[in-house]
PDB file of C-alpha atoms in Angstrom:
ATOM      1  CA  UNK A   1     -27.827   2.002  32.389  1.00 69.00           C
ATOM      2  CA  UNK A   2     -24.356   2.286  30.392  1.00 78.00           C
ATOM      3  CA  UNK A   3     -23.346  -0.692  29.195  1.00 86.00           C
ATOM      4  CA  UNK A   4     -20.289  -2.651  30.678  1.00 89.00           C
ATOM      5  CA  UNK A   5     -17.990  -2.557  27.645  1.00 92.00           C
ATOM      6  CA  UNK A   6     -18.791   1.113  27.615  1.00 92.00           C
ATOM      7  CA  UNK A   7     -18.228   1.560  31.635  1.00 93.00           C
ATOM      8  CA  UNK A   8     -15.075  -0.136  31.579  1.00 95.00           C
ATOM      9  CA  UNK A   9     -13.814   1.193  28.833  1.00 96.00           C
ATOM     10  CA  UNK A  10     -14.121   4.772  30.163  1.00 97.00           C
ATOM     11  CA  UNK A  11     -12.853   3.592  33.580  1.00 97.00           C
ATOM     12  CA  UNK A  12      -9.268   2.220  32.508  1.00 98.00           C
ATOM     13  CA  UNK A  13      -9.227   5.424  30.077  1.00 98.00           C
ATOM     14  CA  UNK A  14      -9.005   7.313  33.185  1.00 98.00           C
ATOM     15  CA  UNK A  15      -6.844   5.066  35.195  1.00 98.00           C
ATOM     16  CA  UNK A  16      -4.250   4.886  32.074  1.00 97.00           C
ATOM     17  CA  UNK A  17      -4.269   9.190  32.049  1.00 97.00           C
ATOM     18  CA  UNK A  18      -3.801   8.989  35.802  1.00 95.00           C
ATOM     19  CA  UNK A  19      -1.112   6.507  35.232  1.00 95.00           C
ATOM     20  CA  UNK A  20       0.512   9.037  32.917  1.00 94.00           C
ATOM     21  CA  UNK A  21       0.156  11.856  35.017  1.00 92.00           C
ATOM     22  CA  UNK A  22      -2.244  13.645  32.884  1.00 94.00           C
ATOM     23  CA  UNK A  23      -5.442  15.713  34.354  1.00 95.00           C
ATOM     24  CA  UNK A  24      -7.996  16.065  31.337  1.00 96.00           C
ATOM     25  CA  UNK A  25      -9.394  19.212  32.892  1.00 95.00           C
ATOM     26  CA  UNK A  26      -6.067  20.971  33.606  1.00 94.00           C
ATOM     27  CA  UNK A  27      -3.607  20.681  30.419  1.00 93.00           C
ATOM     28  CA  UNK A  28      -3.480  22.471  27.538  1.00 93.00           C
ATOM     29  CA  UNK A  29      -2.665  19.334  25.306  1.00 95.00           C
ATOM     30  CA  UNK A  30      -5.411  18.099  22.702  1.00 98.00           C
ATOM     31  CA  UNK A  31      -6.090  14.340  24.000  1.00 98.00           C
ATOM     32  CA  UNK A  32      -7.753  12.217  21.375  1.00 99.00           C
ATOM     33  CA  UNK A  33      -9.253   8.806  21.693  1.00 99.00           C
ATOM     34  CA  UNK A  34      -9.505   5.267  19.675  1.00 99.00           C
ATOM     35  CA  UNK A  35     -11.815   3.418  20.845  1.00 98.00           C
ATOM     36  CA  UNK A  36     -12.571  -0.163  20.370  1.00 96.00           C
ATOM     37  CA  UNK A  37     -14.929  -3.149  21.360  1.00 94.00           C
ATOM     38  CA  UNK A  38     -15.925  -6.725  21.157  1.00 89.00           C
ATOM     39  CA  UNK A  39     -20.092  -7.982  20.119  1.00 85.00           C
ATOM     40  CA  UNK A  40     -22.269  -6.037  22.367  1.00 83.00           C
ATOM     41  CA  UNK A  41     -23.528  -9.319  23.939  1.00 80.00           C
ATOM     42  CA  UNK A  42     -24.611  -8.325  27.078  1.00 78.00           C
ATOM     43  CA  UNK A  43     -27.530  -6.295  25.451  1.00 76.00           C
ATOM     44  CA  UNK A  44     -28.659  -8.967  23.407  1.00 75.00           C
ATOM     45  CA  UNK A  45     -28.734 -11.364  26.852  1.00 75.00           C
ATOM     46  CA  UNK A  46     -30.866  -8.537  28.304  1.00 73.00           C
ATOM     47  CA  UNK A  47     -33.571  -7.880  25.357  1.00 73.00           C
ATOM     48  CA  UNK A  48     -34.115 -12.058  26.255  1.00 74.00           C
ATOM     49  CA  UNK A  49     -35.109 -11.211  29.472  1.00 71.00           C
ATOM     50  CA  UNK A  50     -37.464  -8.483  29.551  1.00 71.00           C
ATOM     51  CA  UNK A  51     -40.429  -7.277  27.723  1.00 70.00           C
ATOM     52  CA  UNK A  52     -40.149  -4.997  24.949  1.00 62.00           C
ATOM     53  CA  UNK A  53     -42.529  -2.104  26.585  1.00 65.00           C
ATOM     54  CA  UNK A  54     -39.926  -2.169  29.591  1.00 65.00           C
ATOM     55  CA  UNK A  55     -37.128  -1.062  27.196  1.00 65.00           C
ATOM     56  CA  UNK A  56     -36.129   2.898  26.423  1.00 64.00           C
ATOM     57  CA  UNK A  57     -37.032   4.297  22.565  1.00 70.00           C
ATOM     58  CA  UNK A  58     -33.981   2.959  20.590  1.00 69.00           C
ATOM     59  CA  UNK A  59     -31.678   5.838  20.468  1.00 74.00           C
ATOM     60  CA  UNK A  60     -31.458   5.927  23.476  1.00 74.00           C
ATOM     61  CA  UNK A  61     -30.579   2.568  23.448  1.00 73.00           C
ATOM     62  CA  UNK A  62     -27.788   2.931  21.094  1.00 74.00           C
ATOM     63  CA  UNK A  63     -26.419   5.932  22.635  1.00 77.00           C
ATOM     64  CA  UNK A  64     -25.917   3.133  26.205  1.00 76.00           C
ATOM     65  CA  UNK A  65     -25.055   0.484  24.299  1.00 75.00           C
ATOM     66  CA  UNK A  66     -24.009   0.679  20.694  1.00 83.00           C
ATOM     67  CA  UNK A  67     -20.172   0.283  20.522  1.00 86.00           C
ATOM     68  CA  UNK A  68     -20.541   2.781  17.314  1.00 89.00           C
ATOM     69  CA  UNK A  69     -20.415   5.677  20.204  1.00 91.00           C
ATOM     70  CA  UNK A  70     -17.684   4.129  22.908  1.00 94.00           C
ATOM     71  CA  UNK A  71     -15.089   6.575  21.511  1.00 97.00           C
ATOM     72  CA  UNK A  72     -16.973   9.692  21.435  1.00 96.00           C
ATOM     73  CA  UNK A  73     -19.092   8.891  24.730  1.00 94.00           C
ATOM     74  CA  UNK A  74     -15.271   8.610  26.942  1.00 97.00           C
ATOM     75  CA  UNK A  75     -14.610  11.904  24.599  1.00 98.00           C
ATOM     76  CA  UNK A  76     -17.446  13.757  26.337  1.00 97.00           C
ATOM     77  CA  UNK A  77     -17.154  12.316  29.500  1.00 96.00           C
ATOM     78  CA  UNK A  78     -13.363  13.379  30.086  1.00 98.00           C
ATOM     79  CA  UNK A  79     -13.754  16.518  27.760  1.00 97.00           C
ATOM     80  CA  UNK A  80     -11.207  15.270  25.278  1.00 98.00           C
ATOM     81  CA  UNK A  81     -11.129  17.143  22.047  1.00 97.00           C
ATOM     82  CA  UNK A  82      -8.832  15.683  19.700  1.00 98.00           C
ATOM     83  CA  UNK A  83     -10.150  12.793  17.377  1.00 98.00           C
ATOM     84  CA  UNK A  84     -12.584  10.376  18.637  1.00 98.00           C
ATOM     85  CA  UNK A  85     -13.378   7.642  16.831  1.00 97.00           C
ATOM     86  CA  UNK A  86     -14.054   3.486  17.313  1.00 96.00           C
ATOM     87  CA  UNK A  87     -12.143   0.623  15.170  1.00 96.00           C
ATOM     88  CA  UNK A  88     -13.810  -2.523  14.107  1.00 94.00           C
ATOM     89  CA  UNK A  89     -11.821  -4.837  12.413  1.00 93.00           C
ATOM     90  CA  UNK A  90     -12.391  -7.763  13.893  1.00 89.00           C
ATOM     91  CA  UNK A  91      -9.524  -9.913  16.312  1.00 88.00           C
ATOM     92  CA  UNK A  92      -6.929  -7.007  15.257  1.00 92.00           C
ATOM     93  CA  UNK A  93      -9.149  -3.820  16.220  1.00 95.00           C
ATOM     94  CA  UNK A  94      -6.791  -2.699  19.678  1.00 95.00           C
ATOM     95  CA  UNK A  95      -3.789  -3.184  17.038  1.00 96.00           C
ATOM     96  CA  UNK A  96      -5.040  -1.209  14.317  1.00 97.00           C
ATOM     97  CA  UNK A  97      -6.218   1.341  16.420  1.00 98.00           C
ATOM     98  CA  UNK A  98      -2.934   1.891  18.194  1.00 98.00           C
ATOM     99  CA  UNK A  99      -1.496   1.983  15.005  1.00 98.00           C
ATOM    100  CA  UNK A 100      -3.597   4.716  14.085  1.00 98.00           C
ATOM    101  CA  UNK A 101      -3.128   6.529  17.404  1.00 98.00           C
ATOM    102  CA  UNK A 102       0.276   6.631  16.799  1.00 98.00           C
ATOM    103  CA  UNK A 103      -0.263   7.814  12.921  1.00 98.00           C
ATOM    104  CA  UNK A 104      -2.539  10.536  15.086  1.00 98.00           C
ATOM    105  CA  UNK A 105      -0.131  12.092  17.383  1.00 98.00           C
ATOM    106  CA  UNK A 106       2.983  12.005  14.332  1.00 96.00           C
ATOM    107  CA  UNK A 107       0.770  14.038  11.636  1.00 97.00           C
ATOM    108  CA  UNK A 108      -0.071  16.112  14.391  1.00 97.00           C
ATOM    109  CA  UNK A 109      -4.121  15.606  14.680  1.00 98.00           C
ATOM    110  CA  UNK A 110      -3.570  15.272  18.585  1.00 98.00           C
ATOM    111  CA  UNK A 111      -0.633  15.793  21.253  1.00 98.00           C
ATOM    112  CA  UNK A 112      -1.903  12.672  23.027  1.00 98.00           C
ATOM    113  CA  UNK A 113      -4.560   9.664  22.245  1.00 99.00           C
ATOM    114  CA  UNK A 114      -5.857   7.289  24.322  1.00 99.00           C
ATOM    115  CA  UNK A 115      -6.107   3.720  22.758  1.00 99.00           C
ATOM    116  CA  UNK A 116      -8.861   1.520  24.566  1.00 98.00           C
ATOM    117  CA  UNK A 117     -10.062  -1.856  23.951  1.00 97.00           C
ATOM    118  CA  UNK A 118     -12.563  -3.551  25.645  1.00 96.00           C
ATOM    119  CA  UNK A 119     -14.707  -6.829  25.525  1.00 93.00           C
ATOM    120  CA  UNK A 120     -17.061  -7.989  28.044  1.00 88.00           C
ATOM    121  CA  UNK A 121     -19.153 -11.161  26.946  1.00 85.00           C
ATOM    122  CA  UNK A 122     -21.278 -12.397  29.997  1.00 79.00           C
ATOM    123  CA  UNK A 123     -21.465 -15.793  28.469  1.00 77.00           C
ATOM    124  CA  UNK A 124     -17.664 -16.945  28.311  1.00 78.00           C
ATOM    125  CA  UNK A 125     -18.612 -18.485  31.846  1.00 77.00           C
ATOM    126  CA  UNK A 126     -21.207 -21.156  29.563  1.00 77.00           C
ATOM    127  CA  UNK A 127     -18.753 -22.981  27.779  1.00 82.00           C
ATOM    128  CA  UNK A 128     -19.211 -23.461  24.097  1.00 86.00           C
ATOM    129  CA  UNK A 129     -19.777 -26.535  21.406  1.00 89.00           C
ATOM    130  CA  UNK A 130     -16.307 -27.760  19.682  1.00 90.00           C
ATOM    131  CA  UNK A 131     -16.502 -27.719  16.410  1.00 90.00           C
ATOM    132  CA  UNK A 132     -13.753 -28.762  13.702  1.00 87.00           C
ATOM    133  CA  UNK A 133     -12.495 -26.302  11.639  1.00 80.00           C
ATOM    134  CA  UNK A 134     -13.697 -23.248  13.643  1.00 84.00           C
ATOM    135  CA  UNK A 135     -11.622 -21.138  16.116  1.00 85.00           C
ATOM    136  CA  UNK A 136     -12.173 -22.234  19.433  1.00 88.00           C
ATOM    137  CA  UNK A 137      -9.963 -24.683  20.702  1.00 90.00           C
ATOM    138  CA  UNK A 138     -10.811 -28.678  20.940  1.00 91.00           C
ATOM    139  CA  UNK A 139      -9.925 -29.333  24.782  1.00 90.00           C
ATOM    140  CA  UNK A 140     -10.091 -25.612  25.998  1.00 89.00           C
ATOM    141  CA  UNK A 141      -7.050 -24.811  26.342  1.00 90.00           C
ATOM    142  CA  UNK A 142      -5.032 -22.287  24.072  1.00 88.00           C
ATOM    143  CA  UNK A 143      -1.696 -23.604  23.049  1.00 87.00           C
ATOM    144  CA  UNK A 144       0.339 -20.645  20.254  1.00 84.00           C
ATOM    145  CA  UNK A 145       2.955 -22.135  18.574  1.00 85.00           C
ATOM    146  CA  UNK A 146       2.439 -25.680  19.856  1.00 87.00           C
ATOM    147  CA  UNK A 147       1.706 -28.578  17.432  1.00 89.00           C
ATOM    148  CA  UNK A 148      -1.046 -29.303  19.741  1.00 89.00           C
ATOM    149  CA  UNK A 149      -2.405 -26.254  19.168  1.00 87.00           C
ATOM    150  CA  UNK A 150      -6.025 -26.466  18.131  1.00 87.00           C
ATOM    151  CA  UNK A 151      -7.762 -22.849  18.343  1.00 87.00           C
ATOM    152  CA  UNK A 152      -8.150 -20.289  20.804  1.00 88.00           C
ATOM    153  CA  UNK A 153     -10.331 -19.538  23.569  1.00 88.00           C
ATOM    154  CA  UNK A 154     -12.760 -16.722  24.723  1.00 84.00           C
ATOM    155  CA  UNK A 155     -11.923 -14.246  27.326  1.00 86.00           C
ATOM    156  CA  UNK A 156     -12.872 -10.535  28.916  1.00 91.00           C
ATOM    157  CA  UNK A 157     -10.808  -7.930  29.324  1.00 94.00           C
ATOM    158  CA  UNK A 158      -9.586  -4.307  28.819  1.00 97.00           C
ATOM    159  CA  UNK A 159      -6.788  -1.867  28.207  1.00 97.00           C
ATOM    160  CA  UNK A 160      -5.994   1.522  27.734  1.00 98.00           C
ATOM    161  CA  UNK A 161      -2.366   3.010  26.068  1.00 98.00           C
ATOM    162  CA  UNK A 162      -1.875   6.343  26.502  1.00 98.00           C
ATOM    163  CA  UNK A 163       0.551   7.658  23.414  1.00 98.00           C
ATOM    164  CA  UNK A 164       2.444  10.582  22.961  1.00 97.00           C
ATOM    165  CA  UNK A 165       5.834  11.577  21.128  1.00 97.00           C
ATOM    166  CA  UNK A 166       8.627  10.273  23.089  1.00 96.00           C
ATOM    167  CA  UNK A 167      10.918  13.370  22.535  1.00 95.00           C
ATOM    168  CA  UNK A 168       7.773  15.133  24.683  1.00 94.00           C
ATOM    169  CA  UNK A 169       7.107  12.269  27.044  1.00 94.00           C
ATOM    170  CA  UNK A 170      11.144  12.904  28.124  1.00 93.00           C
ATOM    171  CA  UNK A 171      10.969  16.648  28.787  1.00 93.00           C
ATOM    172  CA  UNK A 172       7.247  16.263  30.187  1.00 89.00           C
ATOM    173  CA  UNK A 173       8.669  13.798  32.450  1.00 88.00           C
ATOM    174  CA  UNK A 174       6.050  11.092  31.717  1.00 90.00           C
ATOM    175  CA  UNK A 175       5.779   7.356  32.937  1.00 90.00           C
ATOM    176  CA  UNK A 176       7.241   5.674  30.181  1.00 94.00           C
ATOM    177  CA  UNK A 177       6.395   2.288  30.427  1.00 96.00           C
ATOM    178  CA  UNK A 178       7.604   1.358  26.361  1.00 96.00           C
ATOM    179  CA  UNK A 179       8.241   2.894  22.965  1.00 97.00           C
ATOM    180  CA  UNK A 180       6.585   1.917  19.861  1.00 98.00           C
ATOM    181  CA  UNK A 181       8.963   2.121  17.589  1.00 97.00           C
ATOM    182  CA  UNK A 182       7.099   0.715  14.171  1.00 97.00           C
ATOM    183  CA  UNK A 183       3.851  -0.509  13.669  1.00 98.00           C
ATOM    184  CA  UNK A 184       2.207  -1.678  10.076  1.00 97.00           C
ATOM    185  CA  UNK A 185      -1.497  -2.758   8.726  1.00 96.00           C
ATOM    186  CA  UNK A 186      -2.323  -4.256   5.540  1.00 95.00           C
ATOM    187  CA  UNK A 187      -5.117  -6.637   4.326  1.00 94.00           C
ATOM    188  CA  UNK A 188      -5.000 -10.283   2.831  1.00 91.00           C
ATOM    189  CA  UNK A 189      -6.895 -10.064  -0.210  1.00 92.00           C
ATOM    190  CA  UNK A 190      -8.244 -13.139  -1.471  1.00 91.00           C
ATOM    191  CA  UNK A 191      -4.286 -14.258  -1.184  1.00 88.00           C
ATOM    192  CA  UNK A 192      -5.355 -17.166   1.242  1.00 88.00           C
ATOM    193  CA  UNK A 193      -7.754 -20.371   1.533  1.00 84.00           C
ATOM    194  CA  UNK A 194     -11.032 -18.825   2.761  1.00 86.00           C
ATOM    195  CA  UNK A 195     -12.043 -15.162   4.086  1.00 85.00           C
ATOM    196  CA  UNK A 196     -12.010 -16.310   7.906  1.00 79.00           C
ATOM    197  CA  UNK A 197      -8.318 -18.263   6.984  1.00 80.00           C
ATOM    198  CA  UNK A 198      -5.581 -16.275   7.698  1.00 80.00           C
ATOM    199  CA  UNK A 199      -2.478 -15.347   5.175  1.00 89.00           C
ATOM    200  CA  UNK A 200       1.304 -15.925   6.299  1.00 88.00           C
ATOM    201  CA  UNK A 201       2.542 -14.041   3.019  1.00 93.00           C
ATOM    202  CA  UNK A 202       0.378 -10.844   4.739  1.00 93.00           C
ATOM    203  CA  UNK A 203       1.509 -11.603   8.440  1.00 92.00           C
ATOM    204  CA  UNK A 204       4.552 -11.834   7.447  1.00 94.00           C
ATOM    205  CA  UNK A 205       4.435  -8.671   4.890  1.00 96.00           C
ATOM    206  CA  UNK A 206       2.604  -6.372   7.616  1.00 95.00           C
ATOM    207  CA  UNK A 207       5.754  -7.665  10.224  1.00 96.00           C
ATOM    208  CA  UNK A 208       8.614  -7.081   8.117  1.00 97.00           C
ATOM    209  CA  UNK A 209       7.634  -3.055   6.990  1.00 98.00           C
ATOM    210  CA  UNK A 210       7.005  -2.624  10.814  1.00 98.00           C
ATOM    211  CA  UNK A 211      10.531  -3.447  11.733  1.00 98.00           C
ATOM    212  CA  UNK A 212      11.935  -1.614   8.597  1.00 98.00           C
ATOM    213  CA  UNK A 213      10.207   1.409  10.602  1.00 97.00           C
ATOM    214  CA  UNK A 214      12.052   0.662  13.636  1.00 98.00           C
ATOM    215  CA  UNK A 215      14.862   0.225  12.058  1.00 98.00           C
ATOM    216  CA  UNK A 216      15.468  -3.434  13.263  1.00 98.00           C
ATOM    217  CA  UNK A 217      15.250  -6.796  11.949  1.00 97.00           C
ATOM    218  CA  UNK A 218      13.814 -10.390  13.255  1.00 95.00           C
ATOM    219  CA  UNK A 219      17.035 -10.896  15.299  1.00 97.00           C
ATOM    220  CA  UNK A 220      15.984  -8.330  17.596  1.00 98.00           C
ATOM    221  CA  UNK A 221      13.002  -9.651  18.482  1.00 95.00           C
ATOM    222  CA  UNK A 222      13.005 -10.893  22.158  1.00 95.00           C
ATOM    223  CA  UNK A 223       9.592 -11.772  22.645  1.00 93.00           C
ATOM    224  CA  UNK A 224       6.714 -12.189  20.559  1.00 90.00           C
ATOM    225  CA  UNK A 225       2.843 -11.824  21.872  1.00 87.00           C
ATOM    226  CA  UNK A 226      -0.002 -13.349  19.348  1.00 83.00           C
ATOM    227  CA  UNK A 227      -3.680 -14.284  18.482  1.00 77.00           C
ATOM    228  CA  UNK A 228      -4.577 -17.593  19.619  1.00 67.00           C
ATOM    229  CA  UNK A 229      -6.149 -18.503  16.234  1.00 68.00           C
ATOM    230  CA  UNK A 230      -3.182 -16.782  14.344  1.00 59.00           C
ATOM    231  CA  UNK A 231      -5.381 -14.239  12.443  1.00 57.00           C
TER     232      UNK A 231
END
């Protein structure tokens, strides 16, 4: 059976090209797809409950489960034939990867690219074990920018983007539901107090040369949308 990160995943990817008005089958347009996912947990809670001689020969396994193939398996099911590929980086893998879809469609490697995200944990319904000095929050309860704050909690979910150059989204008469007008990525370094801590300096680096690419600056900022851990 697919796996659910990899059956959701392809299902919003075809409710977000519906949403756009866009038939895989019927345009000319080379659709690409960035894929990514959260820990395949919901295999590993399976191999507990069933014996080993029950199981399929591993690549076959992999091929159902392994988020390594998400991107190219909703490539194949929809016929897409731009660039398929998944992101793993961790808490910022959906960001990175729509900043790459959007690199994607500029240089040309694709008209349009779907950007998915998925993560599906069948054990966020357990509860977990506070412990000090980790992410998850003391009391439950996710507070950003609060001094209470105390970490973030777990959660499931999905989406799908569906990118394409907004000069062609205007004649094409797409459903234009925002612009991304600058996006940036960098990487910490050792520049910070442990490899799970996060940086300011590089938050606040990777921030400032994504407005310079809009063309705007922190007044213009009306609302701001973060990681509950602030990584």
């Amino acid at each position: 059976a697919m796996d659910p990160q990899q059956r959701h995943a392809l299902m919003n990817a075809v409710q977000a090209l519906a949403d756009a008005g866009i038939d895989p089958d019927r345009t000319v347009a080379k659709i690409g797809i960035i894929a990514s996912a959260g820990e395949n947990v919901y295999f590993q809670q399976v191999l507990k409950h069933v014996d080993g001689k029950q199981l399929p020969d591993g690549f076959q396994m992999a091929l159902h489960h392994d988020k390594d193939y998400l991107a190219s398996k909703i490539a194949y099911r929809l016929g897409l034939t731009g660039p398929a590929y998944s992101v793993q980086t961790a808490c910022s893998s959906s960001l990175v990867a729509l900043h790459l879809g959007a690199q994607a469609v500029r240089f040309g490697d694709c008209d349009i690219v779907v950007v998915t995200g998925v993560l599906a944990d069948p054990t966020l319904t357990e509860g977990y074990r506070y412990r000090p000095n980790h992410i998850f929050s003391r009391d439950g309860t996710c507070r950003p920018f609060d001094v209470m704050a105390s970490g973030t909690i777990g959660a499931s979910g999905v989406c799908s983007l569906v990118l394409k150059s907004a000069p062609v989204a205007m004649q094409d008469g797409s459903r234009i539901h925002a612009l991304l007008l600058g996006s940036a990525i960098n990487n910490d370094g050792h520049a910070k107090m442990g490899y799970a801590a996060p940086s300011a300096e590089g938050q606040a680096d990777a921030i400032k040369r994504a407005l310079l690419q809009a063309g705007l600056t922190a007044a213009d900022i009306g609302f701001v949308e973060a990681h509950g851990t602030g990584t």
